[in-house]
mmCIF file of C-alpha atoms in Angstrom:
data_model
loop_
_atom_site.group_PDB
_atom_site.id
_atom_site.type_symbol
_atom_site.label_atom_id
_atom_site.label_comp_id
_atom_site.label_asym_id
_atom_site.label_seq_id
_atom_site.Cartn_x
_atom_site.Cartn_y
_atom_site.Cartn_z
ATOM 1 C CA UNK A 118 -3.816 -18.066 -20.432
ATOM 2 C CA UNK A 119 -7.726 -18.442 -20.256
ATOM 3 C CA UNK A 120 -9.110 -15.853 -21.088
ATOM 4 C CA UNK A 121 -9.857 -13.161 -24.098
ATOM 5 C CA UNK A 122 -7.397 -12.745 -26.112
ATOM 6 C CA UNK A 123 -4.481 -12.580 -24.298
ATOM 7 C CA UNK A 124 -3.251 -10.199 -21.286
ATOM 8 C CA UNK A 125 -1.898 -6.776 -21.352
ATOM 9 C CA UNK A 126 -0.425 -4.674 -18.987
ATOM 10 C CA UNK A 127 -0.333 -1.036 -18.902
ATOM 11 C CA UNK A 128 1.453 1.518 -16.826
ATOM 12 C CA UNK A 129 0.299 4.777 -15.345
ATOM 13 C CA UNK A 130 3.119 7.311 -14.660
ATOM 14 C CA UNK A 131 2.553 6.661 -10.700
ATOM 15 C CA UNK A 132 4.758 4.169 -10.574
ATOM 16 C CA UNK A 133 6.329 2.450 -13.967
ATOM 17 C CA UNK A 134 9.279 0.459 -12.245
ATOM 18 C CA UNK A 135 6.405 -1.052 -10.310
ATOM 19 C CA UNK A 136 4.635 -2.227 -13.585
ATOM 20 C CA UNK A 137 8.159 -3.212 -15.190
ATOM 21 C CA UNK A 138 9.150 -5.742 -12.155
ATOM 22 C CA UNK A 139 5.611 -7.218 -12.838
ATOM 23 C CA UNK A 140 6.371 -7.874 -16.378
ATOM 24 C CA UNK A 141 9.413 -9.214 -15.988
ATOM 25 C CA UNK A 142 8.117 -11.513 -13.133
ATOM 26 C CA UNK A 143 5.893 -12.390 -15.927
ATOM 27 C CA UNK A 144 7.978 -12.656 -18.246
ATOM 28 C CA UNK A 145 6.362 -10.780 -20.973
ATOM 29 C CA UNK A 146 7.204 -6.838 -22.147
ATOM 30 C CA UNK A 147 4.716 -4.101 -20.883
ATOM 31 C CA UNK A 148 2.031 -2.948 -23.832
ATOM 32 C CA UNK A 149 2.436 0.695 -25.127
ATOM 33 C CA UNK A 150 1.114 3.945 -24.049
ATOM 34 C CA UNK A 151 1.144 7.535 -24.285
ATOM 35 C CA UNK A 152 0.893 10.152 -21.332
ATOM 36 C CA UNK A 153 0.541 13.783 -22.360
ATOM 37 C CA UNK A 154 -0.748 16.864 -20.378
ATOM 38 C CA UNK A 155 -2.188 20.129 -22.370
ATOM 39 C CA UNK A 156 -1.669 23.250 -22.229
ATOM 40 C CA UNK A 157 -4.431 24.014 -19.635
ATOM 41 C CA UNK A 158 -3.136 21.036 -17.438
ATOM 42 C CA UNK A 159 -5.909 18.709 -18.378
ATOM 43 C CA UNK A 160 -4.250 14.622 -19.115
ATOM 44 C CA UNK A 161 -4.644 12.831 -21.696
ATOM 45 C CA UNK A 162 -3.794 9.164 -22.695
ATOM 46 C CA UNK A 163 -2.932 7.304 -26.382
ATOM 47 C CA UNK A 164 -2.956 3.397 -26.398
ATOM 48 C CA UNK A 165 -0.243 2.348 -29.328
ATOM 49 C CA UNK A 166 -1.729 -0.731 -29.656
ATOM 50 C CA UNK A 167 -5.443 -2.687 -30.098
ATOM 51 C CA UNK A 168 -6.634 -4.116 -26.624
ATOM 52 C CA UNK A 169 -9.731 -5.429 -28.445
ATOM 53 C CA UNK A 170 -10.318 -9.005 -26.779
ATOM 54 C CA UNK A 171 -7.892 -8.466 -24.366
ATOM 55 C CA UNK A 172 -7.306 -8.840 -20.518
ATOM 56 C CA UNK A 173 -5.820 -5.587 -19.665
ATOM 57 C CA UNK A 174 -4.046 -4.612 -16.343
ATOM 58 C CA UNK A 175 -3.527 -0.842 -15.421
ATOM 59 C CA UNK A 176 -0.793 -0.649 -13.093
ATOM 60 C CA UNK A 177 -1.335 2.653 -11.293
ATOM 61 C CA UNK A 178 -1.406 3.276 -7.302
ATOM 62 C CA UNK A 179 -2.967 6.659 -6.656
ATOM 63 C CA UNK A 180 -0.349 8.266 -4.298
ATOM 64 C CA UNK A 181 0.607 11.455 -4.562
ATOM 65 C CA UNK A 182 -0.361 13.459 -6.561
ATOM 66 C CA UNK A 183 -3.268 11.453 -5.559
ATOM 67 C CA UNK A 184 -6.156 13.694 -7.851
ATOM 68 C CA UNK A 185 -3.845 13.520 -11.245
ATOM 69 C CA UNK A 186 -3.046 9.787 -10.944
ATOM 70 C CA UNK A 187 -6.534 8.859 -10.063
ATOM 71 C CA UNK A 188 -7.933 10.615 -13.108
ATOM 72 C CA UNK A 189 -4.718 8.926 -15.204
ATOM 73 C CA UNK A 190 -6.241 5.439 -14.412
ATOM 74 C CA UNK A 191 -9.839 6.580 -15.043
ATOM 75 C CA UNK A 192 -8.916 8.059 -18.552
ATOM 76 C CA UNK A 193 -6.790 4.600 -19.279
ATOM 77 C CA UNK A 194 -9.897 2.513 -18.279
ATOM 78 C CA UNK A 195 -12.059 4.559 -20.205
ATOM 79 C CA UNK A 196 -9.676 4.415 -23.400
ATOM 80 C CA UNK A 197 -9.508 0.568 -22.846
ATOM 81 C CA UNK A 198 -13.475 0.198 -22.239
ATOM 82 C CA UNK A 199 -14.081 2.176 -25.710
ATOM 83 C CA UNK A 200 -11.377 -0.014 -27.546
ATOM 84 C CA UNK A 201 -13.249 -3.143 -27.211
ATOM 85 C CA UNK A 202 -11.240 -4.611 -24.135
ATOM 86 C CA UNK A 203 -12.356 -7.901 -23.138
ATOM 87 C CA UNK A 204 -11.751 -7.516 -19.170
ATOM 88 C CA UNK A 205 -10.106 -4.270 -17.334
ATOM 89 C CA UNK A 206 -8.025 -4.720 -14.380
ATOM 90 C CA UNK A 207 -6.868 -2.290 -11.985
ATOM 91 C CA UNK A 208 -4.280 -3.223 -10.282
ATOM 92 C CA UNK A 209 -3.718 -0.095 -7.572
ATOM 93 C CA UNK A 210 -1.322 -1.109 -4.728
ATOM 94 C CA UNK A 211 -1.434 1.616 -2.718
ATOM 95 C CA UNK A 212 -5.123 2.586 -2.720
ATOM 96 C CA UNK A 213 -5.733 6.411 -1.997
ATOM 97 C CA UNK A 214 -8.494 7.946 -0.153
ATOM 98 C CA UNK A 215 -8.389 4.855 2.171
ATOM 99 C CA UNK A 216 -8.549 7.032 5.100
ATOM 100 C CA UNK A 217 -11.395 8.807 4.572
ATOM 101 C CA UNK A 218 -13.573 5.247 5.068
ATOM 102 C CA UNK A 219 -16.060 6.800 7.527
ATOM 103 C CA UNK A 220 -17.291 10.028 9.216
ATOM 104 C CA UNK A 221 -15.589 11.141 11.862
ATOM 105 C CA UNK A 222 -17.539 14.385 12.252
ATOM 106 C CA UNK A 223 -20.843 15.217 11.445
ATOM 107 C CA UNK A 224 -21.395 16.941 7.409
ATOM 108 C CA UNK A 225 -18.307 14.738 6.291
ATOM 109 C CA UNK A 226 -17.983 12.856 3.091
ATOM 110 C CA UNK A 227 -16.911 8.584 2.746
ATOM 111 C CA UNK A 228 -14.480 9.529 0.135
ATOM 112 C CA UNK A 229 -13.133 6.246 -0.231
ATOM 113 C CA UNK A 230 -16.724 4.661 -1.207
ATOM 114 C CA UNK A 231 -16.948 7.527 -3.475
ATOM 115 C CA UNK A 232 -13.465 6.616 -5.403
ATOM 116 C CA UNK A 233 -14.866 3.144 -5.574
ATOM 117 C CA UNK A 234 -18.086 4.086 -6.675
ATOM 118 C CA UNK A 235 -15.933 6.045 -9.541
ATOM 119 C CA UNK A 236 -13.873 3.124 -10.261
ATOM 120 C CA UNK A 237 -16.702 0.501 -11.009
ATOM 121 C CA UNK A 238 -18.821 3.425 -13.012
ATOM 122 C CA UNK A 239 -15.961 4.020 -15.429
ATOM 123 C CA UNK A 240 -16.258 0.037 -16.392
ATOM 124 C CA UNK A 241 -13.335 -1.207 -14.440
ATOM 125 C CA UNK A 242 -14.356 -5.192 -13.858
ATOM 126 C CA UNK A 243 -11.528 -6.016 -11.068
ATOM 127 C CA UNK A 244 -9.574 -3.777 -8.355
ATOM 128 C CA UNK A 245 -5.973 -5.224 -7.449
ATOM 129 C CA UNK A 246 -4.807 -3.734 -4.361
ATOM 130 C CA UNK A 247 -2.937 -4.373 -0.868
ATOM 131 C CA UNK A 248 -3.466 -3.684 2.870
ATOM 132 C CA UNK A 249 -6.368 -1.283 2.319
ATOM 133 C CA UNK A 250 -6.655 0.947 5.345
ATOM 134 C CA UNK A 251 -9.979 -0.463 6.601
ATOM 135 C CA UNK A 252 -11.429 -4.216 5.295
ATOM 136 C CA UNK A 253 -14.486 -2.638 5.074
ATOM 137 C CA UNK A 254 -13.557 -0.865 1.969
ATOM 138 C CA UNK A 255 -13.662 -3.965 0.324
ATOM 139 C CA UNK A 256 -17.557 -3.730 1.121
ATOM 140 C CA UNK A 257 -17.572 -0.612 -1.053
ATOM 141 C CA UNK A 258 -16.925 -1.714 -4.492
ATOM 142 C CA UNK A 259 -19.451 -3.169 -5.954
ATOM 143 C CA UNK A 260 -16.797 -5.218 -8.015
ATOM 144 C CA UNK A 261 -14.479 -8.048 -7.288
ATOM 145 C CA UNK A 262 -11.621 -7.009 -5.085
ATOM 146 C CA UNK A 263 -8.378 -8.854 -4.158
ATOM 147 C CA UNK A 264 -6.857 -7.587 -1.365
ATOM 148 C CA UNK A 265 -2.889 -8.520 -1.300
ATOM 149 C CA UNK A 266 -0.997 -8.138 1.833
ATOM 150 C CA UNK A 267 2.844 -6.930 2.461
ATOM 151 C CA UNK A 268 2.776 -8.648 5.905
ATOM 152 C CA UNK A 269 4.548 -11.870 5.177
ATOM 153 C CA UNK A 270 6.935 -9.977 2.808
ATOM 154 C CA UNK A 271 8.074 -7.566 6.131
ATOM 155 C CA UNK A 272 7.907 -10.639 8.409
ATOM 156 C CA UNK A 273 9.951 -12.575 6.601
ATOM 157 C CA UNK A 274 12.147 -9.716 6.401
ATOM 158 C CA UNK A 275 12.280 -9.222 10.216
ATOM 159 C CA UNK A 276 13.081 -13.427 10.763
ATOM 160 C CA UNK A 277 16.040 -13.104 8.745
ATOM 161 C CA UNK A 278 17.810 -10.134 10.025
ATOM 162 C CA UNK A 279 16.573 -10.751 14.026
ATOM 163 C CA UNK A 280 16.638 -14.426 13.474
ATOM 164 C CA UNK A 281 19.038 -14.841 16.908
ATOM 165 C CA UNK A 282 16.763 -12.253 19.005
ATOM 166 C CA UNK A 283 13.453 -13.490 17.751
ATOM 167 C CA UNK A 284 14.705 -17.375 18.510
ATOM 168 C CA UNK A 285 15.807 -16.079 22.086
ATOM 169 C CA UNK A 286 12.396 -14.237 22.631
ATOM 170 C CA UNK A 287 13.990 -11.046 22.445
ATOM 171 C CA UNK A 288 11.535 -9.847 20.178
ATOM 172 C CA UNK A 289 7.717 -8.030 20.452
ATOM 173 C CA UNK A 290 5.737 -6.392 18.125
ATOM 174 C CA UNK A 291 4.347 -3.073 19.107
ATOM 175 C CA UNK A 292 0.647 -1.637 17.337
ATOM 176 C CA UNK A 293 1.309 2.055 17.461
ATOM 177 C CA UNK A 294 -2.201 2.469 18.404
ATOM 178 C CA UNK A 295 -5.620 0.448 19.634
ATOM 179 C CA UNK A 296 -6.336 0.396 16.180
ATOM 180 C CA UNK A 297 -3.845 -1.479 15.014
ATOM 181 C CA UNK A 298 -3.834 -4.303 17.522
ATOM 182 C CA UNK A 299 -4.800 -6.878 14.774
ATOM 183 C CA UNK A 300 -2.394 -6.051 12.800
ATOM 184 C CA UNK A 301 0.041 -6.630 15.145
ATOM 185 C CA UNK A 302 -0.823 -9.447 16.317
ATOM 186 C CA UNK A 303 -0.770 -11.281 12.921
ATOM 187 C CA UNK A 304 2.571 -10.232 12.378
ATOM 188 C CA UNK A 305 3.494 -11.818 15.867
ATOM 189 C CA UNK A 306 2.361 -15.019 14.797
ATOM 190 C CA UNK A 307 3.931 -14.821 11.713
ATOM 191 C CA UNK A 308 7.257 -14.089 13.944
ATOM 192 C CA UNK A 309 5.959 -15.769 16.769
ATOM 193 C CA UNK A 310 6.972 -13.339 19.484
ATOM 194 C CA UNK A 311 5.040 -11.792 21.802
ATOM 195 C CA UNK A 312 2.475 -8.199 21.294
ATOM 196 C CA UNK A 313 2.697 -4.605 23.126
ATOM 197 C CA UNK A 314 0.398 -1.622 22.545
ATOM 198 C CA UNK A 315 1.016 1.807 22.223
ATOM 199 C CA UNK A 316 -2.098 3.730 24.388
ATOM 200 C CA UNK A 317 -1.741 7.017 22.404
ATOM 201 C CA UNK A 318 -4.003 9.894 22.140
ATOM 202 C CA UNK A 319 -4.727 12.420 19.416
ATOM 203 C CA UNK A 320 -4.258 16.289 20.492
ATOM 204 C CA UNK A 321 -7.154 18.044 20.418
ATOM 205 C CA UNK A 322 -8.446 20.093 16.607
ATOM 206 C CA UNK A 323 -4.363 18.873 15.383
ATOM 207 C CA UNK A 324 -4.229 16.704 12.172
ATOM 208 C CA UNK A 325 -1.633 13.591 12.493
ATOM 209 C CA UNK A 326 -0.681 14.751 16.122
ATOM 210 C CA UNK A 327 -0.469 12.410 18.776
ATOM 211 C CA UNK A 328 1.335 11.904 21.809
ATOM 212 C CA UNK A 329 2.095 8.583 23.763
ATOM 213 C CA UNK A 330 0.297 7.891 27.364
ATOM 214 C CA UNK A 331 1.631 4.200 27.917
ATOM 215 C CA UNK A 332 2.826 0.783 26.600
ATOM 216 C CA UNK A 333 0.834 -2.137 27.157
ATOM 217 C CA UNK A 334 3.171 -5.066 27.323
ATOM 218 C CA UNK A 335 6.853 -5.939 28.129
ATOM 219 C CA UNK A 336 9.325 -4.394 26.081
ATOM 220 C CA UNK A 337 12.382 -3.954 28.546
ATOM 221 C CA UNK A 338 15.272 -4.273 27.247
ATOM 222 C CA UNK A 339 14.083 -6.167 23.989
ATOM 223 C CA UNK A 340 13.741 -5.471 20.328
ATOM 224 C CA UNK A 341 10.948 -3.551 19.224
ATOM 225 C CA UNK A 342 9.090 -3.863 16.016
ATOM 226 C CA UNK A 343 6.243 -1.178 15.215
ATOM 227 C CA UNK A 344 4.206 -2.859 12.710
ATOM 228 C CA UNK A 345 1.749 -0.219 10.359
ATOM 229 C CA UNK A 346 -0.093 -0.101 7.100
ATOM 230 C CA UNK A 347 0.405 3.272 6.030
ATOM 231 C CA UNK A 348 3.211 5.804 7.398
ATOM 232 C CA UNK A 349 2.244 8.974 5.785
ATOM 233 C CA UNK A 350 3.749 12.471 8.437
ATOM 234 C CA UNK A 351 5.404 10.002 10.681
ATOM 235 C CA UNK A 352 4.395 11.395 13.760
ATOM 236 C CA UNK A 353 2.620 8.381 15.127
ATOM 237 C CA UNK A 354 5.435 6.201 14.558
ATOM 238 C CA UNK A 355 8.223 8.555 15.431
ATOM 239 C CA UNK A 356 6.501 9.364 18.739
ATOM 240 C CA UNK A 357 5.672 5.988 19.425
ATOM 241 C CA UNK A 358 9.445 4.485 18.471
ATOM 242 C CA UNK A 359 10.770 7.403 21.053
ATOM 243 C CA UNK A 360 8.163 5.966 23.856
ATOM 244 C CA UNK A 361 9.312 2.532 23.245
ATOM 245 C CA UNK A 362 13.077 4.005 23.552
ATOM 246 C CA UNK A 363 12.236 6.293 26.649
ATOM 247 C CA UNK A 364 10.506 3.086 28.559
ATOM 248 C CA UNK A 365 13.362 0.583 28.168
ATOM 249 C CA UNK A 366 13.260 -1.115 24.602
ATOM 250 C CA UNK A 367 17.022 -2.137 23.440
ATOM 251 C CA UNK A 368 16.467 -1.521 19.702
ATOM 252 C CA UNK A 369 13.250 -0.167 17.907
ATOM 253 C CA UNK A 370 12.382 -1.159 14.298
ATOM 254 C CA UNK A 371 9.395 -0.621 12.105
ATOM 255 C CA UNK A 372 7.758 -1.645 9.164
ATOM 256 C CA UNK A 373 4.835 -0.634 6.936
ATOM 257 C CA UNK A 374 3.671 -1.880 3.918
ATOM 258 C CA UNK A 375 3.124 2.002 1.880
ATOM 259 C CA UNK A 376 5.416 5.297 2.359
ATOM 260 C CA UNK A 377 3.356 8.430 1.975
ATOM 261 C CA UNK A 378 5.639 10.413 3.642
ATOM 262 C CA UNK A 379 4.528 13.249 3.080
ATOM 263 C CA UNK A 380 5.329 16.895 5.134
ATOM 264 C CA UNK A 381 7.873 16.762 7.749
ATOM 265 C CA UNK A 382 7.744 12.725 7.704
ATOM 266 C CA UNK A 383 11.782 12.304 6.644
ATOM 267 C CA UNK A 384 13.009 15.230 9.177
ATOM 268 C CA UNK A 385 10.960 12.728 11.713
ATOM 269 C CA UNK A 386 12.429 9.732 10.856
ATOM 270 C CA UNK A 387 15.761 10.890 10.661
ATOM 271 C CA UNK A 388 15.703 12.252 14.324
ATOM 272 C CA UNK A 389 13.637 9.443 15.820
ATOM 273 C CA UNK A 390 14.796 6.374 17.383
ATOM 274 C CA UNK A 391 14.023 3.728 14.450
ATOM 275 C CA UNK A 392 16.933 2.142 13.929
ATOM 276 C CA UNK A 393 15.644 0.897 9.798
ATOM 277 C CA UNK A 394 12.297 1.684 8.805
ATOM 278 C CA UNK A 395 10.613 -1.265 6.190
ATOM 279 C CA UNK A 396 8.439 -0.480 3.481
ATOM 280 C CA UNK A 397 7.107 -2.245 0.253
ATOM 281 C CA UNK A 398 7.550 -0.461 -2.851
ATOM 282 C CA UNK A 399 3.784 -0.291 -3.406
ATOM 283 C CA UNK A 400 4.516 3.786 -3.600
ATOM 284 C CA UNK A 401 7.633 4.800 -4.996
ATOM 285 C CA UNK A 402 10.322 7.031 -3.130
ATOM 286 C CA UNK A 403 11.820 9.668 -4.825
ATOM 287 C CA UNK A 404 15.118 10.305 -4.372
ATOM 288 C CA UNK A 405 14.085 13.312 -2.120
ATOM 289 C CA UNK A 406 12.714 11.302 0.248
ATOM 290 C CA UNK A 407 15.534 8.864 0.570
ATOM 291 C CA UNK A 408 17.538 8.380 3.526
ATOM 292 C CA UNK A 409 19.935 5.531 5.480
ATOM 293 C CA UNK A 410 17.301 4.556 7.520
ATOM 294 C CA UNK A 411 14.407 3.770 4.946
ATOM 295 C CA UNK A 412 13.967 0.465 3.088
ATOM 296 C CA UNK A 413 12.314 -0.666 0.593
ATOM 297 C CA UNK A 414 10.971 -4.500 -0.143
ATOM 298 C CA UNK A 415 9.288 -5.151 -3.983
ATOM 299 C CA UNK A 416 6.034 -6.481 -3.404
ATOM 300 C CA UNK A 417 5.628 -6.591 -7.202
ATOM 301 C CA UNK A 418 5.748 -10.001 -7.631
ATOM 302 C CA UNK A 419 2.970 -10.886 -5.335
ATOM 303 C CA UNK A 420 1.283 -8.811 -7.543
ATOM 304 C CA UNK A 421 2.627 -10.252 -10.830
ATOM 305 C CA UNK A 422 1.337 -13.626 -9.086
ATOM 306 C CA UNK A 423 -2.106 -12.331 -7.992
ATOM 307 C CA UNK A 424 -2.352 -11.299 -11.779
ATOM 308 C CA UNK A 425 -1.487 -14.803 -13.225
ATOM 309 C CA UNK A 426 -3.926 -16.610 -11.133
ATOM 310 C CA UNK A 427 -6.517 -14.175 -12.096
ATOM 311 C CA UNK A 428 -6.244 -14.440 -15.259
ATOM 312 C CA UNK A 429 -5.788 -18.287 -15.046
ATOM 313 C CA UNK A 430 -8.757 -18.712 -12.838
ATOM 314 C CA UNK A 431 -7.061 -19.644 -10.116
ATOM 315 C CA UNK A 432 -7.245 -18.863 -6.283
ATOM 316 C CA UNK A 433 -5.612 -15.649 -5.332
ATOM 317 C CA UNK A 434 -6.460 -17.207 -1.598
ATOM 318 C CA UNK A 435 -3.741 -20.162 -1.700
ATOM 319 C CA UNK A 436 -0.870 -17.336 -1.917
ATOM 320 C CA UNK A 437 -1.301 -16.724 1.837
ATOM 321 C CA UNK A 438 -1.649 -19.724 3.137
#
């Protein structure tokens, strides 16, 4: 490989299977490190070996608990940067704070331009990441930043288990909301099936509440497949999926590339009409969380080969086309 001495690859304690399935994609064995919390609750991080010259890769997304493995990855970096590390990576594929990439109401912080202001102060040279909220957070590092995508993964998914409906044009894929719509429609192309809306509205003053008005598009009587980036309470989907049920869609699926799920999210899905709900494994599940319904795809090796043709120099562009 081109560059410094060599790669490395680290692991927060987000998500170490994640970092595992990269190395062995890689074929190499992860590089040693040492989490420990004192007394008082503050974190603190031991690298067992020299990174001196090195290409290092943190593999950490910042799910929950968002604040602890945030400042994990920051204390890493900072460990690697004072070791002499030739080139620090982060490689964070599910990128937290994402939401927060505007104000909504007046006297309200950009939270997610402050995490990346964060990230490129602490000496981090690269962000590795996938289907950030908003594109324009890409605009807010002031660092190179390649943006992976779980799309084709899920797609490819979908043609293989609906590949009799979707060749019959029994198929459509369904935004959950306006906001969404090109989203959706990418994944219809990559399908190539036809696109319906969901016209939803937020209540009034209610975080992650919603409640469907209409569906823009023809889904009588054919498979449904809600295509997201981030399903975090589930109410949007779940209310949506019942909407699609209630006005004449056969089957309802859905798809999104990370599971938040957080608060009454599993309750939701387990009493909603999604017949399997897709996700990458960008954020893990614990088993808590688990249930019949839920799947999970690895997206690790995209990331294992976004991290080889970094480090070789080569396009990360040519992986989507």
């Amino acid at each position: 490989m081109s560059r410094g001495n060599g790669i490395k690859i680290f692991s927060g304690e987000a998500h170490p299977e994640f970092a595992k399935t990269i190395c062995e994609v890689l074929n190499m064995s992860p590089s040693q490190v040492k989490h420990y919390k004192f007394s008082d609750g503050e974190l603190g991080v031991s690298l067992e070996e020299s990174v001196r010259g090195s290409d290092v890769y943190i593999i950490q997304p910042t799910c929950y608990p968002v604040n602890e493995n945030l400042m994990q990855l920051l204390i890493m970096a900072d460990a690697m940067r004072r070791d002499s590390a030739h080139y620090v990576n982060a490689v964070i594929p599910y990128f937290g704070y994402a939401r927060q990439d505007r104000k909504a109401r007046p006297r309200e912080p950009i939270t997610a331009k402050l995490v990346a202001n964060i990230l490129a102060h602490e000496g981090i040279n690269r962000i590795i990441t996938a289907d950030l909220h908003a594109g324009q957070i890409q605009g807010f590092f002031d660092i190179p930043v390649d943006h992976l995508t779980g799309m084709k993964l899920l797609a490819e998914h979908f043609k293989e288990i609906l590949a009799d409906e979707i060749k019959s044009g029994n198929v459509v894929v369904v935004s959950p909301d306006v906001g969404g719509v090109a989203r959706a429609r990418k994944f219809a192309v990559m399908l190539d099936t036809d696109i319906a809306i969901v016209d939803k509205r937020r209540v009034h003053d209610k975080q992650n509440v919603s409640e469907v008005m209409d569906i823009v598009g023809n889904i009588q009587g054919r498979t449904a497949i809600l295509v997201d980036d981030i399903i975090d309470t589930a109410g949007t989907i779940c209310h949506a999926a019942d909407g699609l049920k209630k006005r004449g869609s056969s089957r309802v699926f859905a798809c999104a590339t990370h599971a938040v799920l957080s608060g009454p999210a599993l309750e939701r899905i387990n009493a909603s009409s999604i017949e399997k709900l897709i996700f990458t494994d960008t954020i893990p599940i614990p088993e808590a969380k688990r249930s019949e319904k839920i799947m999970q795809l690895s997206i690790a090796p995209l990331f294992a080969e976004a991290i080889r043709r970094v480090h070789e120099e080569l396009p990360i562009s040519d992986m989507f086309d």
